[in-house]
Coordinates of C-alpha atoms in Angstrom, one line a residue:
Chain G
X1267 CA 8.6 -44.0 -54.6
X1268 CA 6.5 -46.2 -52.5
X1269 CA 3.3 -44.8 -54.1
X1270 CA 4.5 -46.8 -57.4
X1271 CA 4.9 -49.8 -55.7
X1272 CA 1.9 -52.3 -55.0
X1273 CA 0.2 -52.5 -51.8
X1274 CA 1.3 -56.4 -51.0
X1275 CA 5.2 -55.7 -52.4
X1276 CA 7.9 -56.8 -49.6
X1277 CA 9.7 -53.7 -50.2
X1278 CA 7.1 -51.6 -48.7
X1279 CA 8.0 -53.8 -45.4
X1280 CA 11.3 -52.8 -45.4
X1281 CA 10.9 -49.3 -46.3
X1282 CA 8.2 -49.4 -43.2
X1283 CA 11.0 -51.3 -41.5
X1284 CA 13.2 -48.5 -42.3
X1285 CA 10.5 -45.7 -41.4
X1286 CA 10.1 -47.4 -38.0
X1287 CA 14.0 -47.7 -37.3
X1288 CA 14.6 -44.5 -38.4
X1289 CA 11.9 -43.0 -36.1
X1290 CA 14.1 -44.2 -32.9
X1291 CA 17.3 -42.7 -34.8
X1292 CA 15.3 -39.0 -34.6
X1293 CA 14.9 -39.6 -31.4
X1294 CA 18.1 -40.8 -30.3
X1295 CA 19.2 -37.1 -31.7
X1296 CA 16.3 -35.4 -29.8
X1297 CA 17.9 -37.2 -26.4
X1298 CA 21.3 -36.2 -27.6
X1299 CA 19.7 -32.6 -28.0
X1300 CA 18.2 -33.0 -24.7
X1301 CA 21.4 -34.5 -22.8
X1302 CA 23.4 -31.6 -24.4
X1303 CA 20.9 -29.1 -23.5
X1304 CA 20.7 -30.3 -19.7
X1305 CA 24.2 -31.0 -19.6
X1306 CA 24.6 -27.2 -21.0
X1307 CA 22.0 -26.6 -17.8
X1308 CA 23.8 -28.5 -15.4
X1309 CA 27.1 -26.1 -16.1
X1310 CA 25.4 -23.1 -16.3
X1311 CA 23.2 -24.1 -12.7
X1312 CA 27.2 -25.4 -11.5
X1313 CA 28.6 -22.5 -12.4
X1314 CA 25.9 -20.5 -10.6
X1315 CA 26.4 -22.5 -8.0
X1316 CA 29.7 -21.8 -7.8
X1317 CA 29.4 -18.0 -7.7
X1318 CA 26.9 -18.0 -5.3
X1319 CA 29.8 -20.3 -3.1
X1320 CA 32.9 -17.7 -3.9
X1321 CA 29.8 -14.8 -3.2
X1322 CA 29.1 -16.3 0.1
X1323 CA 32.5 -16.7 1.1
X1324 CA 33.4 -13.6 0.2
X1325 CA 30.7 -12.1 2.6
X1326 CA 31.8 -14.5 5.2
X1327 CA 35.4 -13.8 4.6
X1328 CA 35.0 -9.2 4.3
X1329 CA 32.0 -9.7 7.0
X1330 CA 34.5 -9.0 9.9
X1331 CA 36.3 -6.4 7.5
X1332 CA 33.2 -4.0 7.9
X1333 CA 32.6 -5.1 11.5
X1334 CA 35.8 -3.7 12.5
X1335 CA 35.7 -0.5 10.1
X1336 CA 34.6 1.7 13.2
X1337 CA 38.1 0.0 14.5
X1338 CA 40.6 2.9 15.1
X1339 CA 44.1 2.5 16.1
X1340 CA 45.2 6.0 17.8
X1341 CA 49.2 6.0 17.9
X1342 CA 51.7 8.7 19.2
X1343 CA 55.2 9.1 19.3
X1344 CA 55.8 10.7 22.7
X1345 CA 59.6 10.3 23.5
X1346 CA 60.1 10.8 27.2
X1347 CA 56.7 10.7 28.4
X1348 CA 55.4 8.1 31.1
X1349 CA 52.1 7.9 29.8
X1350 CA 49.6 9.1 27.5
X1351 CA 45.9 9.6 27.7
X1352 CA 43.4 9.8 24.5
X1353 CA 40.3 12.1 25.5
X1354 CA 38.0 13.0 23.0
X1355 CA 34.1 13.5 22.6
X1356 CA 34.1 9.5 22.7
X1357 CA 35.5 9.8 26.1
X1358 CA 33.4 12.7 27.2
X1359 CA 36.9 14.5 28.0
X1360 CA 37.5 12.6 30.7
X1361 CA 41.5 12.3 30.8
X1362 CA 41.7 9.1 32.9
X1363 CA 39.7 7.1 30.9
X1364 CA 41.6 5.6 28.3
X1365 CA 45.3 5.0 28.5
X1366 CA 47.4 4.2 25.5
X1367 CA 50.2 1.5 26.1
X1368 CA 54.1 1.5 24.9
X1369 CA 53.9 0.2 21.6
X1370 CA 57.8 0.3 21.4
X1371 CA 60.6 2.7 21.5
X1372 CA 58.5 5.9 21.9
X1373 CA 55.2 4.8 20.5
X1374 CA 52.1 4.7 22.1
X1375 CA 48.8 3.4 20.4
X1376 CA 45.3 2.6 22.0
X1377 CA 42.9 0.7 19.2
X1378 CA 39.0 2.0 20.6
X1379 CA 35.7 0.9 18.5
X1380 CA 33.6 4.0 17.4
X1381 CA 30.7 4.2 15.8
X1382 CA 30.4 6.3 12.8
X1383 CA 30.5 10.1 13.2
X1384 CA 32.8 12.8 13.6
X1385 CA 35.1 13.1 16.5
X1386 CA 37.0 16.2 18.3
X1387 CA 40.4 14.4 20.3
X1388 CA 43.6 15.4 21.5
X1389 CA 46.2 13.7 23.3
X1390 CA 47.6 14.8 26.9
X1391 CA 50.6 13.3 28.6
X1392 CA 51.1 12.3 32.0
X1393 CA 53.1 15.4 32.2
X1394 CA 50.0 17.6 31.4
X1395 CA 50.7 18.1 27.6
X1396 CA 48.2 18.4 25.1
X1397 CA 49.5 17.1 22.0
X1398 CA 47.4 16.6 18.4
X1399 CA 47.3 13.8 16.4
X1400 CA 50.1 13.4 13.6
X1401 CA 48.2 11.9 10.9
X1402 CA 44.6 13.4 11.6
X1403 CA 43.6 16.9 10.5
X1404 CA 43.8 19.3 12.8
X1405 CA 40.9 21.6 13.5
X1406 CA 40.2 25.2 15.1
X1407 CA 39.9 25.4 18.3
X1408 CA 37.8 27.9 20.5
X1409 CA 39.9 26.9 23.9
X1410 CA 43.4 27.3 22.4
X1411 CA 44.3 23.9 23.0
X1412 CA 45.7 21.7 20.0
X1413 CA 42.9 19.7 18.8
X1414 CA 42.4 17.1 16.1
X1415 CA 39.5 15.2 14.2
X1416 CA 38.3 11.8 12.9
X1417 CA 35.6 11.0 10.9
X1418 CA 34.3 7.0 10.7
X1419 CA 32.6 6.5 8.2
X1420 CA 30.0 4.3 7.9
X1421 CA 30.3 0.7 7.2
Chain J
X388 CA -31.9 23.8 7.4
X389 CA -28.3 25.4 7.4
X390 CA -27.9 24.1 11.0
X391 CA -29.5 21.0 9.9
X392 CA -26.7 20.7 7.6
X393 CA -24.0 22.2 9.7
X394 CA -24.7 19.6 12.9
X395 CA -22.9 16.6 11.4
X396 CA -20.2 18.6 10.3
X397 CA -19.5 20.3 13.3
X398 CA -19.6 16.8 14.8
X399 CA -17.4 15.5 12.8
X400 CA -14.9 18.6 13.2
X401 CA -15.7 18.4 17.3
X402 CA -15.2 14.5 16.9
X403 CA -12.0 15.3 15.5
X404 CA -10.6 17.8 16.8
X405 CA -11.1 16.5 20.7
X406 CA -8.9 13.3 19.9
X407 CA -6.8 15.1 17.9
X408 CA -6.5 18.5 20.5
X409 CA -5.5 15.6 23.4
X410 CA -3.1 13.7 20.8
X411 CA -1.4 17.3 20.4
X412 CA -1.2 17.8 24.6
X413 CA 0.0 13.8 25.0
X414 CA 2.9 14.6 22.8
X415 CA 3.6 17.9 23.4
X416 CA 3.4 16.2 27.0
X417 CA 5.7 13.2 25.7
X418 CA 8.1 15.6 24.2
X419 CA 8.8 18.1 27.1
X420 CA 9.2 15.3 29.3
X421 CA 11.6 13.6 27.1
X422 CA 13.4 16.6 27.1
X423 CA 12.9 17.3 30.9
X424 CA 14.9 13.9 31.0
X425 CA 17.0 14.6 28.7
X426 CA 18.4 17.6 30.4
X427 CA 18.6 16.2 33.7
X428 CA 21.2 13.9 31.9
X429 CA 22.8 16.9 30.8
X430 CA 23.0 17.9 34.6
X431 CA 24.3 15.0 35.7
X432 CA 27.1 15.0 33.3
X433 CA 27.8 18.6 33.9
X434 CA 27.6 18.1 37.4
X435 CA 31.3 17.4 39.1
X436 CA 32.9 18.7 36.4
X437 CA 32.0 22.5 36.9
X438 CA 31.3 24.5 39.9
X439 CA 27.2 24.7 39.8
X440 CA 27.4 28.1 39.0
X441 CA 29.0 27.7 35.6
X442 CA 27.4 24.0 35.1
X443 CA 23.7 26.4 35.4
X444 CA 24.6 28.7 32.8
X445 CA 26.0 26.0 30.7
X446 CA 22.6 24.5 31.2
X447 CA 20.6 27.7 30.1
X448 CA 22.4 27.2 26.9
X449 CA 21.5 23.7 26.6
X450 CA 18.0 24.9 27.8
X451 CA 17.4 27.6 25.3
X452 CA 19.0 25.5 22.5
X453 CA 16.6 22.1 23.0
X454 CA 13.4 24.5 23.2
X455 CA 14.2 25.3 19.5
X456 CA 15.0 21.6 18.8
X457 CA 18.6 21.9 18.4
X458 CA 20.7 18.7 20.2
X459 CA 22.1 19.0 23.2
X460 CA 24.5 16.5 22.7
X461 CA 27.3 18.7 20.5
X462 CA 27.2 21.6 23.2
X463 CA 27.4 19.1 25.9
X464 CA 30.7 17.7 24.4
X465 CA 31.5 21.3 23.4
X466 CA 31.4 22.3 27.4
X467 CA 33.1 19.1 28.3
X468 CA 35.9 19.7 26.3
X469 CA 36.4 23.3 27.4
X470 CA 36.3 22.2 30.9
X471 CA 39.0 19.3 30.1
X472 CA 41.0 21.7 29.0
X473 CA 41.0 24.1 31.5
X474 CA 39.7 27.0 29.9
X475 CA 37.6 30.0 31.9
X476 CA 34.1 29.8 31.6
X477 CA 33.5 33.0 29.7
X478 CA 35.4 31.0 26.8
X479 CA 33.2 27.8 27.1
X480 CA 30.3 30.3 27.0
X481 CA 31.0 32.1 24.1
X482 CA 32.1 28.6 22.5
X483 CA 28.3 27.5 23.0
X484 CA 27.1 30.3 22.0
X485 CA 28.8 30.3 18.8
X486 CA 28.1 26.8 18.1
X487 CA 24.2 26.8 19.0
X488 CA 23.9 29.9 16.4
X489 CA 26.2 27.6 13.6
X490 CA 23.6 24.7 14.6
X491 CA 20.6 26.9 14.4
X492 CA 22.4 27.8 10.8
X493 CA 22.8 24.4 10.0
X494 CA 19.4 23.1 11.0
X495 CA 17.7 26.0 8.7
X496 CA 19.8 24.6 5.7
X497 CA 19.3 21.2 6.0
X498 CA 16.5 20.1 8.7
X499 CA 15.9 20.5 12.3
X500 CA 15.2 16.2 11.6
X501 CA 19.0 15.8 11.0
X502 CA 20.8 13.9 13.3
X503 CA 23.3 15.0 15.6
X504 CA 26.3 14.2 14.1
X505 CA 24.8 15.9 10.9
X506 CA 23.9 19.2 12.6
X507 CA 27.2 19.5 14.3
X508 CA 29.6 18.3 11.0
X509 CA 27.3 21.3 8.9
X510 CA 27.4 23.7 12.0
X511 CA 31.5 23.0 12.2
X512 CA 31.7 23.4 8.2
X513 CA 29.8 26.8 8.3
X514 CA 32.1 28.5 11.1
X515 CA 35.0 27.5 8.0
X516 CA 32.9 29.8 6.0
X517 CA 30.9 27.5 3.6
X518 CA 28.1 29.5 2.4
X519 CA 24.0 27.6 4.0
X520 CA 23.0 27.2 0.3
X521 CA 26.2 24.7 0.1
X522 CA 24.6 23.1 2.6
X523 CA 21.4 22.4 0.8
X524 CA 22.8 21.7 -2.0
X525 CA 24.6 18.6 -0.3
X526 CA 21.8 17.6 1.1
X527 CA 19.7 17.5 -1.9
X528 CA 22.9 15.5 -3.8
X529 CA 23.0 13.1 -0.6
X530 CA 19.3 12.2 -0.1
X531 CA 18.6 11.3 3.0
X532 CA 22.5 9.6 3.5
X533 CA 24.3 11.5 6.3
X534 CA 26.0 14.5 5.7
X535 CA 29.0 13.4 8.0
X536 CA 31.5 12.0 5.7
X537 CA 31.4 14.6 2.6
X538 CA 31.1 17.8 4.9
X539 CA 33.9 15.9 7.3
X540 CA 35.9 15.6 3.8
X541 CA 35.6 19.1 3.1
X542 CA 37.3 20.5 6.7
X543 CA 39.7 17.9 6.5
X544 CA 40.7 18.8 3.1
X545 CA 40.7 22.9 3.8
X546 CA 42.6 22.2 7.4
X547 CA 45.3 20.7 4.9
X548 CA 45.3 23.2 2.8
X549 CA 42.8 22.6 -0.1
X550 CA 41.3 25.8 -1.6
X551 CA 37.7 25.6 -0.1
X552 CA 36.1 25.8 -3.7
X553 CA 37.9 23.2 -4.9
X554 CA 37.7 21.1 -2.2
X555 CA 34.0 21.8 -2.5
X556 CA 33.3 20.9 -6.2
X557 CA 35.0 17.5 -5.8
X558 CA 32.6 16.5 -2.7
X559 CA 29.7 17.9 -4.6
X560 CA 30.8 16.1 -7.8
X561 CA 30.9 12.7 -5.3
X562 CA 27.7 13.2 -3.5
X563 CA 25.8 13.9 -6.9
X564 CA 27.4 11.0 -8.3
X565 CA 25.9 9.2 -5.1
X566 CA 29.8 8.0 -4.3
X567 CA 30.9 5.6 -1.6
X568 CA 32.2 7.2 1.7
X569 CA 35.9 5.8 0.5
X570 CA 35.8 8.1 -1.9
X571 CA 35.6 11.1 -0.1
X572 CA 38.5 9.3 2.0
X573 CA 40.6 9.1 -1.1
X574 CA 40.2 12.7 -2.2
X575 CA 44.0 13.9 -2.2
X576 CA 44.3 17.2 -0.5
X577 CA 47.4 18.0 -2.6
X578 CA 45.9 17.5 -5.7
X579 CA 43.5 20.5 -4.5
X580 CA 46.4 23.1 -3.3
X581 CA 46.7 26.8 -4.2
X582 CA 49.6 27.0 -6.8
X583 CA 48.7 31.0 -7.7
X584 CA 48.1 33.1 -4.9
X585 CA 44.8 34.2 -6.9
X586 CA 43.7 30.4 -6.4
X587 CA 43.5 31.3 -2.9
X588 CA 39.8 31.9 -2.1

């Protein structure tokens, strides 16, 4: 359209005019593009952010989770008994070396930290009684004396 | 012109082999007195808790059983507990005995290099009558994880009743599916019962 009009017409000022104004309008929609792309940015990096926040406390939070996994609690009912003794490979069968404490009524419990492995125990009373553990498996024994094992796994 | 040629071999092989040769002797030197001290811990643990009679034939076993590489540390615990418990000494000497052949076992199946813990867990599995080539197996499933957990699985599980080849295929099927160690934990031993008495084996 402009191509038909002479070189000195007015209109081709305007339409100039109008080329030149509408040059800022494409770039007010590049910015837009560009605010809207580093706005999109800005979430996604936020949102990143905020994973790595809930990741970190997580690990902060199950850090002392997996610190105390070798933590074992070692319980016993033992009605009538004035004290129990846990001896095992982690106590090198030594009878006097840890003592469990009245945990109430008839319970007795003792909470040691073990590395991981695999670990032959037994309870004996004050009395002289050897006595296995409840809840742990119980294994054969070459000295005919009940016996029990643990495994910790590791963390 | 052959001895020409020969000279800077033999050199070379005598340049070698004199460094080499006195690196053998230093470690062979290193190792025998690591395991010189390592016994004499042995003795002092022993000691006071046998009469020296029995603590020397204890340490014979102990002896005989490092010289092939085996630990000392299972049959240490092994003669601990028998002495703990009261037991005569012909019983703690059979005990050792037993368990030095299950480690020898054990070490054949799945490395001399295995820890402790390992050696002892396979040795404790085999005297439950898993079958060395089990053994292998596991160890090729595991890589070089430890052994303790899946094999301390499988006794658990058969001391409660499990069938041992069930038991078996579901640690296998963990360990080749390279499964946490709370899975092995989870493994319900009543799931894995005899109900037939031909399930029994």
């Amino acid at each position: 359209m402009t191509d038909e009009l002479p070189p000195n017409d007015p209109l081709l000022g305007v339409v100039g005019a109008l080329r030149e104004g509408t040059a800022p309008r494409h770039g007010l929609v590049d910015r837009t593009r560009r605010r809207a792309r580093r706005a999109r940015l800005r979430a996604r990096l936020s949102t990143a952010a905020g994973t790595l926040a809930i990741a970190l406390v997580a690990v902060v939070l199950l850090r002392p989770r997996e610190a105390a996994a070798g933590q074992i609690t070692f319980a016993l009912n033992a009605p009538a008994s004035s004290g129990v003794s846990l001896v095992g490979d982690f106590t090198e069968w030594e009878t006097d070396r840890v003592r469990l404490t009245p945990a109430g009524g008839d319970r007795w419990e003792v909470t040691l930290q073990l590395p991981p492995g695999r670990y032959r125990f037994a309870y004996v009373t004050d009395g002289g009684e050897w006595l296995p553990d409840p809840d742990a498996a119980p294994v054969p024994d070459d000295f005919g004396r009940p016996t029990s094992v643990l495994t910790v796994p590791t963390p | 012109m052959t001895m020409t040629r020969f000279h800077p071999t033999l050199a070379l092989v005598l340049g070698l082999a004199t460094p080499l040769a006195a690196q053998d002797a230093s470690s062979l030197a290193g190792a025998r007195s690591q395991r010189g001290a390592e016994l004499a811990a042995v003795d002092q643990r022993l000691g006071g808790r046998f009469p020296s009679s029995v603590a020397l034939r204890i340490h014979g076993i102990i002896d005989s059983a490092t010289a092939e590489g085996l630990p000392a540390e299972p049959l240490v615990l092994r003669a601990l507990e028998g002495g703990a418990k009261g037991v005569k000494a012909d019983a703690i000497y059979v005990a050792l005995g037993r368990l030095r052949a299950s480690m020898r076992l054990a070490a054949q199946a799945i490395g001399l290099d295995a820890p402790a813990s390992d050696l002892s867990t396979a040795a404790a599995a085999l005297q439950t009558g898993l079958a060395p080539v089990r053994l292998v197996e596991l160890r090729s499933a595991r890589g070089t994880a430890s052994l303790v957990v899946p094999l301390g699985a499988y006794l658990d599980l058969t001391a409660r009743g499990a069938v041992p080849e069930r038991a078996w295929q579901r640690v296998i099927d963990l360990a080749r599916r390279k499964a946490e160690d709370r899975a092995y934990e989870a493994i319900d031993p009543a799931d894995l019962v005899a109900r037939r008495p031909e399930d029994r084996r």
